[in-house]
CSV table of C-alpha atoms in Angstrom, one decimal:
chain,number,residue,atom,x,y,z
A,17,MET,CA,4.7,7.8,-25.5
A,18,PRO,CA,6.3,4.4,-24.9
A,19,ALA,CA,6.5,3.2,-21.5
A,20,ARG,CA,10.1,2.9,-21.7
A,21,SER,CA,10.5,6.4,-22.8
A,22,THR,CA,8.6,7.6,-20.2
A,23,GLY,CA,10.5,5.5,-17.8
A,24,ALA,CA,13.5,7.2,-19.0
A,25,LEU,CA,12.2,10.7,-18.9
A,26,ALA,CA,10.8,9.9,-15.3
A,27,LEU,CA,14.0,8.5,-14.1
A,28,PHE,CA,16.0,11.7,-15.8
A,29,PHE,CA,14.0,14.5,-13.7
A,30,LEU,CA,13.5,12.5,-10.4
A,31,SER,CA,17.1,11.7,-10.5
A,32,PHE,CA,17.5,15.5,-10.8
A,33,LEU,CA,15.2,16.1,-8.1
A,34,ALA,CA,16.8,13.5,-5.9
A,35,ALA,CA,20.0,15.1,-5.9
A,36,GLY,CA,18.2,17.2,-3.3
A,37,GLN,CA,20.6,20.7,-2.9
A,38,ASP,CA,22.6,20.0,-5.8
A,39,ARG,CA,21.4,22.4,-8.9
A,40,GLY,CA,22.9,22.4,-12.3
A,41,GLY,CA,25.6,19.8,-11.1
A,42,MET,CA,27.0,21.7,-8.3
A,43,SER,CA,26.2,21.2,-4.7
A,44,VAL,CA,24.8,24.4,-2.7
A,45,LEU,CA,27.4,24.1,-0.1
A,46,SER,CA,31.1,22.4,-1.1
A,47,ILE,CA,33.4,21.2,1.1
A,48,ALA,CA,37.3,20.9,0.1
A,49,PRO,CA,39.3,18.1,0.2
A,50,VAL,CA,41.3,18.0,3.6
A,51,PRO,CA,44.9,16.4,2.8
A,52,LYS,CA,46.1,14.0,5.0
A,53,VAL,CA,46.6,15.3,8.6
A,54,HIS,CA,50.0,14.6,10.5
A,55,ALA,CA,49.5,14.0,14.1
A,56,GLN,CA,51.4,13.4,17.4
A,57,ARG,CA,50.2,11.4,20.2
A,58,GLY,CA,49.4,13.1,23.3
A,59,LYS,CA,49.5,16.5,21.3
A,60,GLU,CA,46.7,18.8,20.3
A,61,LEU,CA,46.1,19.6,16.9
A,62,THR,CA,43.3,22.0,14.8
A,63,GLN,CA,41.9,20.8,11.6
A,64,LYS,CA,39.7,23.4,9.4
A,65,LEU,CA,37.0,22.3,6.9
A,66,GLU,CA,36.7,25.0,4.3
A,67,ALA,CA,33.2,25.2,2.9
A,68,GLU,CA,31.5,27.3,0.2
A,69,VAL,CA,28.1,28.4,-0.4
A,70,GLN,CA,27.1,28.9,-3.9
A,71,PRO,CA,26.2,32.4,-4.8
A,72,GLY,CA,22.9,33.7,-3.9
A,73,PHE,CA,22.4,30.9,-1.0
A,74,HIS,CA,23.3,31.1,2.4
A,75,VAL,CA,22.9,28.6,5.2
A,76,ASN,CA,21.8,29.1,8.7
A,77,SER,CA,24.5,29.7,11.0
A,78,ASN,CA,25.3,27.2,13.8
A,79,ALA,CA,23.3,29.8,16.3
A,80,PRO,CA,20.4,30.9,14.1
A,81,ASP,CA,18.1,33.7,16.0
A,82,ASP,CA,14.8,31.7,15.2
A,83,GLU,CA,13.7,28.5,17.2
A,84,PHE,CA,12.2,26.8,14.1
A,85,LEU,CA,15.6,27.7,11.8
A,86,ILE,CA,17.5,24.7,11.3
A,87,PRO,CA,21.4,25.3,12.3
A,88,LEU,CA,24.5,24.3,10.8
A,89,LYS,CA,26.0,21.7,12.8
A,90,LEU,CA,29.1,19.6,12.3
A,91,THR,CA,29.7,16.5,14.4
A,92,TRP,CA,32.7,13.6,14.3
A,93,ASN,CA,32.1,10.4,14.9
A,94,LYS,CA,34.6,8.6,17.3
A,95,GLY,CA,38.1,7.6,15.9
A,96,PRO,CA,41.5,8.1,16.7
A,97,LEU,CA,41.5,11.9,17.6
A,98,GLU,CA,39.3,13.2,20.6
A,99,VAL,CA,37.1,16.2,19.9
A,100,LEU,CA,37.9,18.9,22.5
A,101,GLU,CA,36.1,22.2,20.3
A,102,ILE,CA,34.1,22.7,17.3
A,103,VAL,CA,34.7,26.6,16.8
A,104,TYR,CA,32.3,27.8,13.9
A,105,PRO,CA,32.9,31.2,12.5
A,106,LYS,CA,31.2,34.3,13.3
A,107,PRO,CA,28.2,34.7,10.9
A,108,THR,CA,26.9,37.6,9.0
A,109,ARG,CA,24.0,39.3,9.3
A,110,GLU,CA,21.8,39.6,6.5
A,111,LYS,CA,18.2,40.9,5.6
A,112,TYR,CA,16.1,39.2,3.4
A,113,SER,CA,13.0,39.8,1.9
A,114,PHE,CA,11.3,37.1,3.9
A,115,SER,CA,12.6,37.9,7.0
A,116,ASP,CA,11.7,41.0,9.1
A,117,LYS,CA,15.1,41.4,11.0
A,118,PRO,CA,18.5,40.2,9.6
A,119,LEU,CA,19.4,36.8,10.0
A,120,ALA,CA,22.7,35.0,11.2
A,121,VAL,CA,23.8,33.1,8.6
A,122,PHE,CA,27.1,31.8,6.2
A,123,THR,CA,27.5,32.6,2.8
A,124,GLY,CA,30.1,32.4,0.3
A,125,LYS,CA,33.4,30.7,1.9
A,126,PHE,CA,33.5,30.0,5.4
A,127,GLU,CA,36.0,27.7,7.7
A,128,ILE,CA,34.7,25.3,10.7
A,129,ALA,CA,37.9,24.7,12.7
A,130,THR,CA,37.9,21.2,15.3
A,131,ARG,CA,40.5,21.5,18.1
A,132,PHE,CA,41.4,17.4,18.7
A,133,ARG,CA,43.6,15.7,21.1
A,134,VAL,CA,45.8,12.9,19.7
A,135,SER,CA,45.2,9.7,22.0
A,136,SER,CA,48.8,8.6,23.1
A,137,ALA,CA,47.2,5.0,22.3
A,138,ALA,CA,46.3,5.8,18.7
A,139,GLY,CA,47.5,3.8,15.8
A,140,ASP,CA,49.9,4.8,13.2
A,141,MET,CA,47.3,5.5,10.9
A,142,GLY,CA,43.6,6.6,10.9
A,143,VAL,CA,40.5,8.3,9.7
A,144,MET,CA,38.2,10.7,11.1
A,145,THR,CA,34.5,10.7,9.9
A,146,GLY,CA,32.0,13.3,10.6
A,147,LYS,CA,28.9,14.7,9.1
A,148,LEU,CA,28.0,18.4,8.2
A,149,ARG,CA,24.2,19.3,8.5
A,150,TYR,CA,22.8,22.4,6.8
A,151,GLN,CA,19.8,23.9,5.6
A,152,ALA,CA,20.0,26.5,2.9
A,153,CYS,CA,17.6,29.2,1.6
A,154,ASN,CA,17.8,32.0,-1.1
A,155,ASN,CA,15.7,34.9,-1.0
A,156,LYS,CA,12.5,33.2,-2.7
A,157,GLU,CA,13.0,29.6,-1.5
A,158,CYS,CA,14.4,27.1,1.1
A,159,LEU,CA,15.8,23.7,0.3
A,160,GLN,CA,15.5,20.7,2.3
A,161,PRO,CA,18.1,20.1,5.1
A,162,LYS,CA,20.9,18.0,4.0
A,163,THR,CA,24.0,16.1,5.8
A,164,VAL,CA,27.2,15.7,3.9
A,165,ASN,CA,29.8,13.2,4.7
A,166,VAL,CA,33.0,15.0,6.0
A,167,GLN,CA,36.2,13.2,6.6
A,168,PHE,CA,40.0,13.3,6.5
A,169,SER,CA,42.8,10.4,7.2
A,170,LEU,CA,46.0,11.1,9.5
A,171,ASP,CA,49.1,9.4,10.1
A,172,VAL,CA,50.4,9.5,13.7
A,173,ARG,CA,53.9,9.7,15.3
B,29,MET,CA,-2.3,9.3,-21.7
B,30,SER,CA,-3.9,5.8,-20.8
B,31,SER,CA,-2.1,3.7,-19.6
B,32,PRO,CA,-2.1,3.1,-15.7
B,33,ARG,CA,1.6,3.7,-15.6
B,34,LEU,CA,1.2,7.0,-17.4
B,35,ARG,CA,-1.5,7.8,-15.3
B,36,VAL,CA,0.9,7.9,-12.2
B,37,LEU,CA,3.9,9.2,-13.7
B,38,ALA,CA,2.5,12.3,-15.3
B,39,PRO,CA,1.6,14.7,-12.3
B,40,ALA,CA,5.2,14.0,-11.0
B,41,LEU,CA,6.7,14.4,-14.1
B,42,SER,CA,5.0,17.8,-15.0
B,43,ILE,CA,6.0,19.2,-11.5
B,44,ALA,CA,9.8,17.8,-11.8
B,45,ALA,CA,9.6,19.3,-15.0
B,46,LEU,CA,8.6,22.6,-14.2
B,47,THR,CA,11.4,22.5,-11.1
B,48,PHE,CA,14.1,21.5,-13.9
B,49,LEU,CA,13.4,24.0,-15.9
B,50,THR,CA,13.6,26.7,-13.8
B,51,ALA,CA,16.6,25.5,-11.8
B,52,CYS,CA,19.1,27.5,-13.7
B,53,SER,CA,19.0,30.7,-11.6
B,54,PRO,CA,19.7,31.4,-8.1
B,55,GLU,CA,16.2,32.4,-7.7
B,56,ARG,CA,13.9,29.8,-9.6
B,57,ASN,CA,10.8,31.3,-8.2
B,58,VAL,CA,8.2,30.2,-10.8
B,59,GLU,CA,5.2,32.7,-11.0
B,60,ALA,CA,2.1,30.8,-11.6
B,61,ALA,CA,2.9,28.1,-14.0
B,62,ASP,CA,-0.9,28.1,-15.6
B,63,THR,CA,-1.7,25.0,-17.0
B,64,ALA,CA,-4.8,24.9,-19.5
B,65,LYS,CA,-7.9,23.3,-18.2
B,66,ALA,CA,-7.3,20.6,-20.9
B,67,GLY,CA,-3.6,20.1,-20.3
B,68,ARG,CA,-4.3,19.7,-16.2
B,69,THR,CA,-2.7,16.5,-14.7
B,70,ALA,CA,-4.7,14.6,-11.8
B,71,ALA,CA,-3.1,15.8,-8.4
B,72,PRO,CA,-1.6,12.4,-6.9
B,73,ASP,CA,-3.9,11.6,-4.0
B,74,PHE,CA,-2.5,10.9,-0.6
B,75,ALA,CA,-3.6,10.1,3.1
B,76,LEU,CA,-1.9,12.1,5.7
B,77,LYS,CA,-2.6,12.9,9.4
B,78,ASP,CA,-3.8,15.9,10.7
B,79,ALA,CA,-2.8,17.7,13.6
B,80,ASN,CA,-5.6,15.8,15.9
B,81,GLY,CA,-4.7,12.4,14.2
B,82,ALA,CA,-7.3,12.2,11.8
B,83,THR,CA,-6.5,10.5,8.3
B,84,VAL,CA,-7.4,13.1,5.5
B,85,LYS,CA,-7.1,12.2,1.8
B,86,LEU,CA,-6.7,14.8,-0.8
B,87,SER,CA,-9.5,13.2,-2.6
B,88,ASP,CA,-11.6,14.3,0.4
B,89,TYR,CA,-11.8,17.8,-1.3
B,90,ARG,CA,-13.0,16.6,-4.6
B,91,GLY,CA,-15.5,19.4,-5.7
B,92,LYS,CA,-13.8,22.2,-4.0
B,93,VAL,CA,-11.0,24.2,-4.9
B,94,VAL,CA,-7.6,23.4,-2.7
B,95,LEU,CA,-4.5,25.4,-2.3
B,96,LEU,CA,-1.9,22.7,-1.6
B,97,ASP,CA,0.9,24.1,0.3
B,98,PHE,CA,4.0,22.2,1.1
B,99,TRP,CA,5.8,24.0,3.6
B,100,ALA,CA,8.2,23.4,6.7
B,101,THR,CA,8.7,25.3,10.1
B,102,TRP,CA,12.1,26.2,9.1
B,103,CYS,CA,11.4,27.6,5.8
B,104,GLY,CA,11.4,31.6,5.9
B,105,PRO,CA,9.7,32.3,2.6
B,106,CYS,CA,7.0,29.9,3.8
B,107,LYS,CA,6.2,32.3,6.6
B,108,ILE,CA,5.2,35.4,4.2
B,109,GLU,CA,2.6,33.1,2.6
B,110,ILE,CA,1.1,31.7,5.7
B,111,PRO,CA,-1.0,34.7,6.5
B,112,TRP,CA,-2.0,35.2,2.9
B,113,PHE,CA,-3.6,31.7,3.1
B,114,MET,CA,-5.1,32.2,6.3
B,115,GLU,CA,-6.7,35.4,4.8
B,116,PHE,CA,-8.0,33.2,1.8
B,117,GLU,CA,-9.4,30.6,4.0
B,118,GLN,CA,-11.2,32.8,5.9
B,119,THR,CA,-12.3,34.8,2.6
B,120,TYR,CA,-13.5,32.1,0.6
B,121,LYS,CA,-14.2,29.0,2.8
B,122,ASP,CA,-17.9,29.7,2.0
B,123,ARG,CA,-17.7,29.0,-1.8
B,124,LYS,CA,-15.8,25.4,-1.5
B,125,PHE,CA,-12.6,26.4,-1.2
B,126,SER,CA,-10.1,25.0,1.1
B,127,VAL,CA,-6.2,25.8,2.3
B,128,VAL,CA,-4.2,22.5,3.1
B,129,GLY,CA,-1.0,22.8,4.4
B,130,VAL,CA,1.3,19.8,3.8
B,131,SER,CA,4.2,20.3,6.3
B,132,MET,CA,8.0,18.7,5.3
B,133,ASP,CA,9.5,18.9,8.9
B,134,ASP,CA,11.6,15.8,9.6
B,135,ASP,CA,10.8,16.7,13.3
B,136,GLY,CA,7.0,16.3,13.1
B,137,TRP,CA,4.0,17.4,15.4
B,138,SER,CA,7.1,18.3,18.3
B,139,VAL,CA,8.0,21.2,15.9
B,140,VAL,CA,4.8,21.7,13.8
B,141,LYS,CA,2.3,22.0,16.8
B,142,PRO,CA,3.9,24.8,18.3
B,143,TYR,CA,4.3,26.7,15.0
B,144,ILE,CA,0.6,26.5,14.2
B,145,GLU,CA,-0.2,27.7,18.0
B,146,GLN,CA,1.9,30.3,17.5
B,147,HIS,CA,0.9,31.4,14.1
B,148,LYS,CA,-2.3,30.7,14.9
B,149,ILE,CA,-3.0,29.0,11.7
B,150,ASN,CA,-6.8,28.7,10.7
B,151,TYR,CA,-6.3,25.9,8.0
B,152,ARG,CA,-5.8,22.4,8.3
B,153,ILE,CA,-2.1,21.2,8.5
B,154,LEU,CA,-1.0,17.7,7.6
B,155,LEU,CA,2.6,16.1,8.2
B,156,GLY,CA,3.8,14.9,5.0
B,157,ASN,CA,6.4,12.7,4.1
B,158,ASP,CA,8.9,11.7,1.3
B,159,ASP,CA,6.1,9.6,-0.2
B,160,VAL,CA,4.1,12.3,-0.8
B,161,GLY,CA,7.0,14.5,-1.8
B,162,ARG,CA,8.1,11.9,-4.5
B,163,ARG,CA,4.3,11.8,-5.8
B,164,TYR,CA,4.9,16.0,-6.5
B,165,GLY,CA,7.9,15.4,-8.2
B,166,GLY,CA,10.4,15.7,-5.2
B,167,VAL,CA,9.2,19.2,-3.4
B,168,ASP,CA,13.0,20.0,-2.7
B,169,SER,CA,11.6,23.9,-2.6
B,170,LEU,CA,9.6,25.2,-0.3
B,171,PRO,CA,7.4,26.5,-0.5
B,172,THR,CA,5.6,24.8,-3.6
B,173,THR,CA,2.2,25.5,-3.4
B,174,MET,CA,-0.3,24.7,-5.9
B,175,LEU,CA,-3.7,25.0,-6.8
B,176,ILE,CA,-6.5,22.0,-7.8
B,177,ASP,CA,-9.6,22.9,-9.3
B,178,ARG,CA,-12.5,21.4,-8.4
B,179,SER,CA,-12.3,17.9,-10.5
B,180,GLY,CA,-8.9,17.3,-8.5
B,181,HIS,CA,-6.4,19.0,-11.2
B,182,ILE,CA,-3.3,20.7,-10.8
B,183,ALA,CA,-4.1,24.2,-12.2
B,184,PHE,CA,-1.4,26.5,-11.1
B,185,THR,CA,1.8,25.8,-9.4
B,186,HIS,CA,4.1,28.1,-7.6
B,187,VAL,CA,8.0,27.2,-6.6
B,188,GLY,CA,9.2,29.5,-4.1
B,189,LEU,CA,7.8,32.6,-2.8
B,190,SER,CA,5.4,34.2,-4.8
B,191,THR,CA,5.9,38.1,-5.4
B,192,SER,CA,2.1,39.0,-4.8
B,193,LYS,CA,-1.2,37.9,-2.7
B,194,SER,CA,-3.1,39.5,-5.4
B,195,GLY,CA,-1.7,37.0,-7.9
B,196,PHE,CA,-3.0,33.8,-5.9
B,197,GLN,CA,-6.1,35.7,-5.3
B,198,ASN,CA,-6.8,35.9,-9.1
B,199,GLU,CA,-6.0,32.4,-9.8
B,200,ILE,CA,-8.3,31.2,-6.6
B,201,THR,CA,-11.3,33.0,-8.3
B,202,SER,CA,-10.6,32.2,-11.7
B,203,LEU,CA,-11.2,28.5,-10.6
B,204,LEU,CA,-13.9,29.7,-8.2
B,205,ASN,CA,-15.9,31.0,-11.0
B,206,ALA,CA,-14.7,28.4,-13.2
B,207,ARG,CA,-17.9,26.3,-14.8
């Protein structure tokens, strides 16, 4: 096999694997884009992130029972909005073949809400950026933890 | 495969291809992808630290049958297999057999050492890294377990939790009994 062909083949396979938790071109966890948010200075607002886990997989909840499990965690970077509270949904308890007891997990579609306060000094426009860290498994295997970027833009009145 | 470049790429390619070919179902567990002796690729060598700080090379185990397990403390399915591997270590250690666990925990020994103690793991655990993962085709799915023959070639690969301990046992004994 010519070296160039081998290199191309290697790149093909390794790029597939480098996609981490992407499988068949789809991510195990996807987040719906957030439409532009309209905010008022000095007021509070609640913004939801809609996440979806691929069928057959689950992600650990924000408060897994086992100390070694990696929790799902949303963090926001400093921006025009002040984070007051992050509210995770109630996890479901699912039993898997690899666990003696049911685990607190998120499956399918779920929402994470963040309560923000809009600074009275906020500019007219801005962007909030953050990260969602999660770790996914199915009944037989676990995928490496992954961190995805989240963001939304806003105009302030 | 004669060029050095091909020799380096071959193991990663074969493991990557195995993972790729089984990636289409939600549960892509691969039960013992058996490679005939002539077609086996060399297990990429590595040098990693164990819990005592000693540097351990895979090539140090040449002449032994090695069960190489990529795992992590946060991996539930890995927890099922670990007691099997402890039993194999105990049963076959006098027949030139060793289990080597490579932890892929990003948080390092601060989480791995308590786990070793809590589960009383009786075989050697090394702390893995991205470089070793890449050499073995990515190791994105855990557990990923390989059985390496006495000449340092990968004979069997399991991606995901295996359905039975006896399957591993049969593979180990087949490699131990091979001439």
